[in-house]
Tab-separated table of C-alpha atoms and ligand atoms in Angstrom:
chain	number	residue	atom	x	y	z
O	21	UNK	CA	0.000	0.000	0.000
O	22	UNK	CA	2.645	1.915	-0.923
O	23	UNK	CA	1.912	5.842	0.300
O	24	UNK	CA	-1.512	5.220	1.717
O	25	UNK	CA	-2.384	5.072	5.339
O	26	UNK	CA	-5.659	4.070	6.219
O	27	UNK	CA	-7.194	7.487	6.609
O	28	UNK	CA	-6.466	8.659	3.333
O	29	UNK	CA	-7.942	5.131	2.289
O	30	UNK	CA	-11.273	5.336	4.174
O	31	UNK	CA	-11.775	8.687	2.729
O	32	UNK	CA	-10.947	8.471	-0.638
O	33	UNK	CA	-12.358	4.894	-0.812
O	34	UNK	CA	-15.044	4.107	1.543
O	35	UNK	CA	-16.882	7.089	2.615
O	36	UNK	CA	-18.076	7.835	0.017
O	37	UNK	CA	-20.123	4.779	0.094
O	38	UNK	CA	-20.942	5.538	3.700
O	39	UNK	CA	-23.977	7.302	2.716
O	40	UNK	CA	-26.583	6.702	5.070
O	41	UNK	CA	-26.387	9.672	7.643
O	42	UNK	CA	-26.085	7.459	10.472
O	43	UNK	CA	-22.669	6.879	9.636
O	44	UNK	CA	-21.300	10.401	10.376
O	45	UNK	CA	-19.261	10.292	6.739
O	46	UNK	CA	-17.126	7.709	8.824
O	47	UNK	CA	-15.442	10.685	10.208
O	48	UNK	CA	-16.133	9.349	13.842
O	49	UNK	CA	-15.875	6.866	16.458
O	50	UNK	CA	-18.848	5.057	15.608
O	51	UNK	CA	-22.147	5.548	13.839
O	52	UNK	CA	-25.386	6.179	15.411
O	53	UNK	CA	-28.845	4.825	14.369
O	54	UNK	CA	-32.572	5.679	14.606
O	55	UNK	CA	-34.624	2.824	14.012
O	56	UNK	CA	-38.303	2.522	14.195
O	57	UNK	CA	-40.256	1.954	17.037
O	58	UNK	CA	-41.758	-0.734	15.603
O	59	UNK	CA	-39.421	-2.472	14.375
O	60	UNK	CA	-36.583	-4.879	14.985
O	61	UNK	CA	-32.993	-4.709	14.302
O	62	UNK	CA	-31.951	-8.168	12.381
O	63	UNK	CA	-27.826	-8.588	12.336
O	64	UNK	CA	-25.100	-10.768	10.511
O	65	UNK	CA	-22.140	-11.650	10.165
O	66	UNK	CA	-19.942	-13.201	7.430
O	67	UNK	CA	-16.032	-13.419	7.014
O	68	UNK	CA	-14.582	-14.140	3.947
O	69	UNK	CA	-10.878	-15.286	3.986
O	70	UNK	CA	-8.417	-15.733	0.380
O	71	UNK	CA	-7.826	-19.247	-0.299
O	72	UNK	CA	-11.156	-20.451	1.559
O	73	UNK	CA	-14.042	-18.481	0.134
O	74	UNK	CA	-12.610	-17.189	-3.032
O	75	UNK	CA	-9.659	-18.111	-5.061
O	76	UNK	CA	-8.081	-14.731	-4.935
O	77	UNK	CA	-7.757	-14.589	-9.061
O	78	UNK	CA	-11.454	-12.923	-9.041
O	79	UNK	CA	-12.008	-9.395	-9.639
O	80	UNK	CA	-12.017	-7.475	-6.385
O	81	UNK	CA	-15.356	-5.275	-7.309
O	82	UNK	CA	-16.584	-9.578	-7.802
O	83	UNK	CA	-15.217	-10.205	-4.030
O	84	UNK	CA	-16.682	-7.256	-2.516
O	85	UNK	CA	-20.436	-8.220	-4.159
O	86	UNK	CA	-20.166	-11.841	-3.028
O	87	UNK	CA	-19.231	-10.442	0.465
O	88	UNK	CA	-22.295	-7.879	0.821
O	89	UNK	CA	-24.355	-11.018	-0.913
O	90	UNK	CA	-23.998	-13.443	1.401
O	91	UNK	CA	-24.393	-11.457	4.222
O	92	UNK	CA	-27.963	-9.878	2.350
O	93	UNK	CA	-28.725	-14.005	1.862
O	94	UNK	CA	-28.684	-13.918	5.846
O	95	UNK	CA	-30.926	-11.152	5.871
O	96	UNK	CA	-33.184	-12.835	3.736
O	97	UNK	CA	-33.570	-15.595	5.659
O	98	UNK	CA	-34.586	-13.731	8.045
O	99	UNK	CA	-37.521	-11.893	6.334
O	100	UNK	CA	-35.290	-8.651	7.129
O	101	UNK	CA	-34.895	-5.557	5.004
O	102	UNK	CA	-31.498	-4.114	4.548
O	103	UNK	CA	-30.524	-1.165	6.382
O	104	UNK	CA	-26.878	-0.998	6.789
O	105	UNK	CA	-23.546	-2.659	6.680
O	106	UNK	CA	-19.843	-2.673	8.436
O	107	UNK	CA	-17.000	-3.371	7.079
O	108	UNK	CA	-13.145	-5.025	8.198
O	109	UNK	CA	-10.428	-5.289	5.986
O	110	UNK	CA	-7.457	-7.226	6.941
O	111	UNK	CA	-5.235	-6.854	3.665
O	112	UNK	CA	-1.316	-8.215	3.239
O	113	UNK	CA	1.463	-5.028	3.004
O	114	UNK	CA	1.257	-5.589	-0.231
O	115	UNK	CA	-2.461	-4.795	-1.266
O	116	UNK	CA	-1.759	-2.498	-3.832
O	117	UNK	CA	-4.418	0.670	-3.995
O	118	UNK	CA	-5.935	-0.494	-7.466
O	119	UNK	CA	-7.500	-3.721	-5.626
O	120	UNK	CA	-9.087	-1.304	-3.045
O	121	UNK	CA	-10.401	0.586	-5.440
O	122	UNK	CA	-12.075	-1.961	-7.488
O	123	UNK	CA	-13.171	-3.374	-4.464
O	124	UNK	CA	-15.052	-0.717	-3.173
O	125	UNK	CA	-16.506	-0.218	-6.427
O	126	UNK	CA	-18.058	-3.584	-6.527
O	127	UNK	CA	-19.921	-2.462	-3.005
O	128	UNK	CA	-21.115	0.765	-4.020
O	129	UNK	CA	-22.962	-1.258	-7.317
O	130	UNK	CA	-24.404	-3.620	-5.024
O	131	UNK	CA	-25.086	-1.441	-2.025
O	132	UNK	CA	-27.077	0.557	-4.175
O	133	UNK	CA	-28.970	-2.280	-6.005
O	134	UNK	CA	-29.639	-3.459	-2.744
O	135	UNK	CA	-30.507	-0.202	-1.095
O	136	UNK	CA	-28.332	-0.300	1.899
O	137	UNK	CA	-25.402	1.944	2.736
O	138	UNK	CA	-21.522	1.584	4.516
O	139	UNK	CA	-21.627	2.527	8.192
O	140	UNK	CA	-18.380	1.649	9.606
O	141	UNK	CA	-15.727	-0.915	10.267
O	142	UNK	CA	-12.217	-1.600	10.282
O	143	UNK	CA	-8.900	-1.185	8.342
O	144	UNK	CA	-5.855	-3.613	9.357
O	145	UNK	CA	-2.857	-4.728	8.160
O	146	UNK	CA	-2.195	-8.428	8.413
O	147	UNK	CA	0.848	-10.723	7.951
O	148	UNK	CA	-1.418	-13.208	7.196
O	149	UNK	CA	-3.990	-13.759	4.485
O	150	UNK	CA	-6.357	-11.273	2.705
O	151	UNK	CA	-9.422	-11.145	5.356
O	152	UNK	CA	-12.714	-9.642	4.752
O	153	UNK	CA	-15.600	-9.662	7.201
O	154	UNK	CA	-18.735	-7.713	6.809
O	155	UNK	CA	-21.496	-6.914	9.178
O	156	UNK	CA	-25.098	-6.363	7.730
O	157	UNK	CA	-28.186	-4.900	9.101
O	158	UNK	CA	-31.548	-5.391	8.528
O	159	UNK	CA	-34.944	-4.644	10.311
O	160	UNK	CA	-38.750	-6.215	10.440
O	161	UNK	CA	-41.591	-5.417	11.872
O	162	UNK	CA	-41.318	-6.321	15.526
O	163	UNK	CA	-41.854	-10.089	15.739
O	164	UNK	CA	-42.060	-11.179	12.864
O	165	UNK	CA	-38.609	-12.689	12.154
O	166	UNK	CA	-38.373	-16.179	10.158
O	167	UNK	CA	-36.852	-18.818	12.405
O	168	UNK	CA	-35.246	-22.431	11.960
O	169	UNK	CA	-36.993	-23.372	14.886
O	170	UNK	CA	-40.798	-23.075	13.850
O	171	UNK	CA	-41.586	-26.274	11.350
O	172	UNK	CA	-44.244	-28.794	12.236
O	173	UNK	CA	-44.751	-32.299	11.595
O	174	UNK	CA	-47.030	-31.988	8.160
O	175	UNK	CA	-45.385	-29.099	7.003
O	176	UNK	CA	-44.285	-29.138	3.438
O	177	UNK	CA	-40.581	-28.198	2.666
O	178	UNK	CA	-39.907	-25.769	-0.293
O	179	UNK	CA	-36.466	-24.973	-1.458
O	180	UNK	CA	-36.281	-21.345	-3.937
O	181	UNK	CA	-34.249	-21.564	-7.847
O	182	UNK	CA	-32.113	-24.053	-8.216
O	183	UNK	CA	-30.183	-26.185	-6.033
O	184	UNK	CA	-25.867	-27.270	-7.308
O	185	UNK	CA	-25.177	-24.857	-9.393
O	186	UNK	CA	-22.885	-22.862	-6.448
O	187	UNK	CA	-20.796	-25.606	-6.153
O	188	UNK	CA	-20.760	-26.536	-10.153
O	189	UNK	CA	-19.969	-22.810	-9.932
O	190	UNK	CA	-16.824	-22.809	-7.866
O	191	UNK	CA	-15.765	-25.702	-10.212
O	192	UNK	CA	-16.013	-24.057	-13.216
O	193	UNK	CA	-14.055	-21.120	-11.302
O	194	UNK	CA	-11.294	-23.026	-10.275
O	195	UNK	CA	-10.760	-24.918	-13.538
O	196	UNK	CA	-11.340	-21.484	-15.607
O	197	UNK	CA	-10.943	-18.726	-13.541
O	198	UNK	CA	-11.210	-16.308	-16.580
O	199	UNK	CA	-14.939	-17.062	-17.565
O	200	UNK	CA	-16.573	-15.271	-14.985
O	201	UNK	CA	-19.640	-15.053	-18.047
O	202	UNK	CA	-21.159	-18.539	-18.027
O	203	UNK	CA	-24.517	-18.798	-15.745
O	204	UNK	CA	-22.409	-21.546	-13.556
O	205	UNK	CA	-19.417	-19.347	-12.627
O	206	UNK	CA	-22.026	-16.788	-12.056
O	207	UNK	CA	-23.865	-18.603	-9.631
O	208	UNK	CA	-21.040	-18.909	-7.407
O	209	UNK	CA	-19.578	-15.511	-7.932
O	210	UNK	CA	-22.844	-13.211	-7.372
O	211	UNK	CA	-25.381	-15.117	-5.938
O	212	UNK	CA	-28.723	-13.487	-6.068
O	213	UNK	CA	-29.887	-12.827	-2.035
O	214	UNK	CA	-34.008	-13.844	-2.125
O	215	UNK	CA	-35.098	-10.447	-0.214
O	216	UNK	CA	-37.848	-10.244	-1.417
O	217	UNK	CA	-39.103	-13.974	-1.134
O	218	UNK	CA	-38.023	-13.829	2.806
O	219	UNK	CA	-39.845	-10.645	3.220
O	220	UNK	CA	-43.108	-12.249	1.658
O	221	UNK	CA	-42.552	-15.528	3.842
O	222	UNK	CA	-43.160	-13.666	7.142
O	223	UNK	CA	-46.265	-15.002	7.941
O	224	UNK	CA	-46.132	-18.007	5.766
O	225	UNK	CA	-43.298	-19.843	6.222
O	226	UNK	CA	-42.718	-21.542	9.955
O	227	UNK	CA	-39.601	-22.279	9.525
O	228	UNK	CA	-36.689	-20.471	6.979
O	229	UNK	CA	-33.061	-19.822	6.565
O	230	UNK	CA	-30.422	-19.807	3.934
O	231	UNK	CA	-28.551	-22.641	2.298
O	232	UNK	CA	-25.025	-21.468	1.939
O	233	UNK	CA	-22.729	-25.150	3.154
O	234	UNK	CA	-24.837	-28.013	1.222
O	235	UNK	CA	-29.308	-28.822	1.246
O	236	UNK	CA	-29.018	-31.895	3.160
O	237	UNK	CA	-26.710	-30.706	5.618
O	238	UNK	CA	-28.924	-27.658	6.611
O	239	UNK	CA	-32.192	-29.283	6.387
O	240	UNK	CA	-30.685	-30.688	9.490
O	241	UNK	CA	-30.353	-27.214	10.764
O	242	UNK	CA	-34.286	-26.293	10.784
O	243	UNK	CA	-34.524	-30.354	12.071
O	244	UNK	CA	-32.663	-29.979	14.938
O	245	UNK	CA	-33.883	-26.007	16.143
O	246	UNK	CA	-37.436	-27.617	15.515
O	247	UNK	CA	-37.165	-30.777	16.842
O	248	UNK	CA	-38.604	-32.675	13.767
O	249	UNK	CA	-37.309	-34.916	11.116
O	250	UNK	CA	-36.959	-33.663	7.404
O	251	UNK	CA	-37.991	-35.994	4.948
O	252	UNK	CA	-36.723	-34.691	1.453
O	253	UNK	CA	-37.240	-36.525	-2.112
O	254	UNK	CA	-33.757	-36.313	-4.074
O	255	UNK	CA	-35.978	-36.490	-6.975
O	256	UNK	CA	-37.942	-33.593	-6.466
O	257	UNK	CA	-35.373	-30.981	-5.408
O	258	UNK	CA	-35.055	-28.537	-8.665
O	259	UNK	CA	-31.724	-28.728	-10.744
O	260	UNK	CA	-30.857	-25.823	-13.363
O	261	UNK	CA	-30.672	-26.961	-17.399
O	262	UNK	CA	-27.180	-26.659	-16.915
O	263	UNK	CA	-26.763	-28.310	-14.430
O	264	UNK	CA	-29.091	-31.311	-15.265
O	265	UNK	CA	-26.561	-31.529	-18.512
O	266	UNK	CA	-23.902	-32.388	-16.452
O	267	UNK	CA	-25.683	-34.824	-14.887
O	268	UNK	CA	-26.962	-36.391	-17.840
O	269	UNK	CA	-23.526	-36.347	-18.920
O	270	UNK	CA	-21.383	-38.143	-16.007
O	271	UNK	CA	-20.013	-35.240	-15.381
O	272	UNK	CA	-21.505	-34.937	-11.849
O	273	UNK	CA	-23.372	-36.528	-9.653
O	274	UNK	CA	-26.967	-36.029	-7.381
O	275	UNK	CA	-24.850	-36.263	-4.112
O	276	UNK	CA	-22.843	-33.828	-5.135
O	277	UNK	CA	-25.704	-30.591	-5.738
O	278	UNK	CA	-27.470	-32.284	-2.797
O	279	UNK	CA	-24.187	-31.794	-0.300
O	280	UNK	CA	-22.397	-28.937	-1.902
O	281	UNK	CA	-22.294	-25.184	-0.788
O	282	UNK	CA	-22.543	-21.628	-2.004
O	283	UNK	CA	-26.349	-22.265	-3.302
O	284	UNK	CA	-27.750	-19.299	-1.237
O	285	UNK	CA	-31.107	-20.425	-1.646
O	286	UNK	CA	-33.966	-20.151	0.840
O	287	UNK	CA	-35.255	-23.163	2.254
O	288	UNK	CA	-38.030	-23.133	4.410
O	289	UNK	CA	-41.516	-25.101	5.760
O	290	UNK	CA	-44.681	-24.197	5.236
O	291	UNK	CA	-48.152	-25.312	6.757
O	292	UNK	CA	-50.273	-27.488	3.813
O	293	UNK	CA	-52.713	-24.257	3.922
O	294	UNK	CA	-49.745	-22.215	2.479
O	295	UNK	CA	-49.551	-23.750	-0.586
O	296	UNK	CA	-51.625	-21.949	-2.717
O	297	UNK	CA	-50.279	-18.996	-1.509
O	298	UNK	CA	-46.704	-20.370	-1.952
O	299	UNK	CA	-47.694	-20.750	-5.473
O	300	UNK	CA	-48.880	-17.455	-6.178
O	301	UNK	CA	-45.847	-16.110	-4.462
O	302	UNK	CA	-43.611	-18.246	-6.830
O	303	UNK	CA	-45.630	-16.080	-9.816
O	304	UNK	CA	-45.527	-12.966	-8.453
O	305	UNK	CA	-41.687	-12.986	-8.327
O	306	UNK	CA	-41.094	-14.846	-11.336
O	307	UNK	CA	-38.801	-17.374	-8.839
O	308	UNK	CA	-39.665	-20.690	-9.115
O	309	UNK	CA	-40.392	-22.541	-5.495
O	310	UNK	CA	-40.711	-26.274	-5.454
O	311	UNK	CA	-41.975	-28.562	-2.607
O	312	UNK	CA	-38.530	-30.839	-2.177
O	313	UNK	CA	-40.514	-33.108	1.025
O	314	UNK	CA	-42.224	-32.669	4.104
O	315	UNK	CA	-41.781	-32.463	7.971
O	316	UNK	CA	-42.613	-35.366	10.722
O	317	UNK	CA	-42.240	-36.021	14.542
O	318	UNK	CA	-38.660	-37.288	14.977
O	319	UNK	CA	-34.968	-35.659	14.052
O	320	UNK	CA	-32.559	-35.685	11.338
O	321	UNK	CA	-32.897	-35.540	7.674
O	322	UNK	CA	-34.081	-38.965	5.645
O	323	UNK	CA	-33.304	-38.152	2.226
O	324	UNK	CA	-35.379	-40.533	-0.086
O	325	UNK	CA	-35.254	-41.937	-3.746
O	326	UNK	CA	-38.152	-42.260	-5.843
O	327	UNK	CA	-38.727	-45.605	-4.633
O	328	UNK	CA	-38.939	-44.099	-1.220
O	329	UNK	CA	-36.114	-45.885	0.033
O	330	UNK	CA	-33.351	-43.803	1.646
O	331	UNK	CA	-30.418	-42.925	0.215
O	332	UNK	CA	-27.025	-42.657	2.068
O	333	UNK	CA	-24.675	-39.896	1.968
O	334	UNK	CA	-20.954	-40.131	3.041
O	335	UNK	CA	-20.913	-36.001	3.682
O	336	UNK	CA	-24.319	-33.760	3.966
O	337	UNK	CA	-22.219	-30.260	3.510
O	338	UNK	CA	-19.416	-28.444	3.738
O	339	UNK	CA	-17.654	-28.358	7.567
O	340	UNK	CA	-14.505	-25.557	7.929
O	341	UNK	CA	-12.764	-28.029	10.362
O	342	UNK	CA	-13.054	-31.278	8.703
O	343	UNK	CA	-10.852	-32.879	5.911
O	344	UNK	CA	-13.817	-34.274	4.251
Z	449	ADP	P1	-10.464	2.810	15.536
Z	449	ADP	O1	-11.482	3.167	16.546
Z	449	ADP	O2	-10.169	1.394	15.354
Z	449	ADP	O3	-9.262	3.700	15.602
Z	449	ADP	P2	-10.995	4.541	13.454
Z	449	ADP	O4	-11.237	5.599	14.460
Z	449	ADP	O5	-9.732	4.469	12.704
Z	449	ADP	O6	-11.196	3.168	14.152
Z	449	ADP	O7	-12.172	4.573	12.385
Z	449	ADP	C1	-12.556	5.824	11.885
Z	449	ADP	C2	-13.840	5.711	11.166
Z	449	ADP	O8	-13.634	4.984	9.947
Z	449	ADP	C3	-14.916	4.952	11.923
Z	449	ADP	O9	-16.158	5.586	11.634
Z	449	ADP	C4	-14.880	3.586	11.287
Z	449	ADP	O10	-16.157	2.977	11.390
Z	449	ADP	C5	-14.515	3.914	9.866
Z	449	ADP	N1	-13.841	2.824	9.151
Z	449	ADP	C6	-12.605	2.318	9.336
Z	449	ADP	N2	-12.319	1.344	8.453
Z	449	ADP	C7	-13.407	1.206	7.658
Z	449	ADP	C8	-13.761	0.372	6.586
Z	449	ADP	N3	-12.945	-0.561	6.100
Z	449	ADP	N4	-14.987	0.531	6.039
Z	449	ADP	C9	-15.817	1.449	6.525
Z	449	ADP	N5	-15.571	2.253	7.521
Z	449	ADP	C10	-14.376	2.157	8.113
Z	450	MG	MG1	-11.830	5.296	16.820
């Protein structure tokens, strides 16, 4: 960074993206927020570290998007609308000013397209790896938050778009780093947050949140935080055109869309009553929303083939501390 400290950085770079007036230009301590009376404050959290979640080859303004993205898919899983976000930047001596600045262009695209604004955060130097970790804030009316914890037994589950194509995305990104074009490398590099599908399932859904580490793995999230079992039909769960050619190919399997990450879809349960409305929902945003199975009394996940009998999986998702 040669010739930059981080004051002339976060002024030149990030304030003005700090736009909201809550964040004082970022030319104070902290920044202060009215919210609503009536409504609730709904806050994330998601880091984002070089060689784990991204390869480092992508184009920083691509980086910062994904960042503010997956944090927004949080939001959405929340039935929260976006208020505000924070920002930390841990970056190598050698981050040269360029990658800043097409990094902070990236966020003030998406910030806007989003409608939220920067409101703070943090600017270190690190002899370790490039680290990015953003903060996001949302709010709903009070009480009204989605949950993991609300399905029933005789629920239906519903998954949004398509489920594989994040991690036939990172595949294609790793083997061809330079086609960020194609609809799969897309997928994993900007996925699309549902907003406005979380925002329409308060009320609807009784149980929501986002898939970002593999389908079958967090079914088991909403199982276990409602103390039901998740029965889901492999055969039902929607797979893009693209990615149903690879299939059809050999060149990937079921398991694999079924267990991998970076899908940021919602998935969430909805009482039999909803469906109807579910369906008119699915029109209304021109997002497709498919029943993938149902809830019953028990725990865990059964995932089932079309014979009904259940498959097994050797990994349900993506863990940071396993080797698997
Ligand atoms: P500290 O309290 O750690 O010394 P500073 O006083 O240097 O933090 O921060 C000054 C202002 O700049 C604060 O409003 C802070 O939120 C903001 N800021 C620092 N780094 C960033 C960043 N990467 N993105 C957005 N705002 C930042
Ligand atoms: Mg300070």
């Amino acid at each position: 960074m040669a010739g930059m400290d981080e004051f002339s950085l976060i002024a030149r770079y990030f304030a003005p993206l700090a736009t909201h007036a809550g964040a004082l230009h970022l030319r104070d301590d902290a920044a202060v927020l009215d919210i609503p009376a009536d409504r609730q404050l709904v806050i994330t959290k998601d880091a984002m570290v070089r060689g784990v979640h991204f390869v480092g080859t992508e184009a920083p303004s691509l980086i910062a998007r994904k960042l503010l993205r997956v944090n927004l898919s949080d939001l959405a899983a929340k039935g929260a609308e976006p208020l505000v976000y924070f920002l930390a930047l841990m970056l190598p001596k050698e981050t040269n000013e360029r990658w800043i600045a097409e990094f902070a262009a990236g966020l003030g695209q998406d910030q806007e397209a989003f409608g939220m604004a920067l409101a703070g955060g943090d600017t270190t130097a690190t002899q370790g790896e490039l680290c990015l970790s953003l903060t996001a804030l949302g709010t709903v009316p009070k009480g009204t938050t989605l949950r993991r914890s609300g399905a029933g037994a005789g629920d239906g589950v519903y998954v949004s778009g398509s489920i594989g194509d994040g991690t036939l995305g990172l595949r294609a990104t790793r083997a061809r780093p330079e086609d960020t074009a194609s609809y799969l490398a897309g997928r994993y590099l900007l996925p699309e947050p549902r907003l406005a599908l979380g925002t329409a399932l308060r009320g609807i859904a009784s149980a929501a949140m986002d898939i970002s580490d593999g389908l079958v793995q967090d079914a088991g999230h909403i199982a276990a935080a409602s103390g039901v079992q998740i029965i889901l039909e492999a055969e039902s769960v929607p797979f893009s055109p693209e990615a149903r050619d690879l299939l059809s190919q050999g060149n990937a399997t079921r398991e694999e869309f079924l267990t991998g990450g970076d899908d940021y879809e919602l998935l969430f349960t909805a009482p039999e009553t909803a469906s109807a409305e579910i369906e008119q929902l699915s029109a209304a945003l021109r997002l497709p929303i498919t029943r993938i199975g149902h809830v019953k009394e028990g725990s865990g996940v059964k995932l089932l083939d079309k014979e009904g009998a259940e498959i097994m999986l050797v990994r349900t998702g993506y863990r940071h501390f396993s080797d698997a």
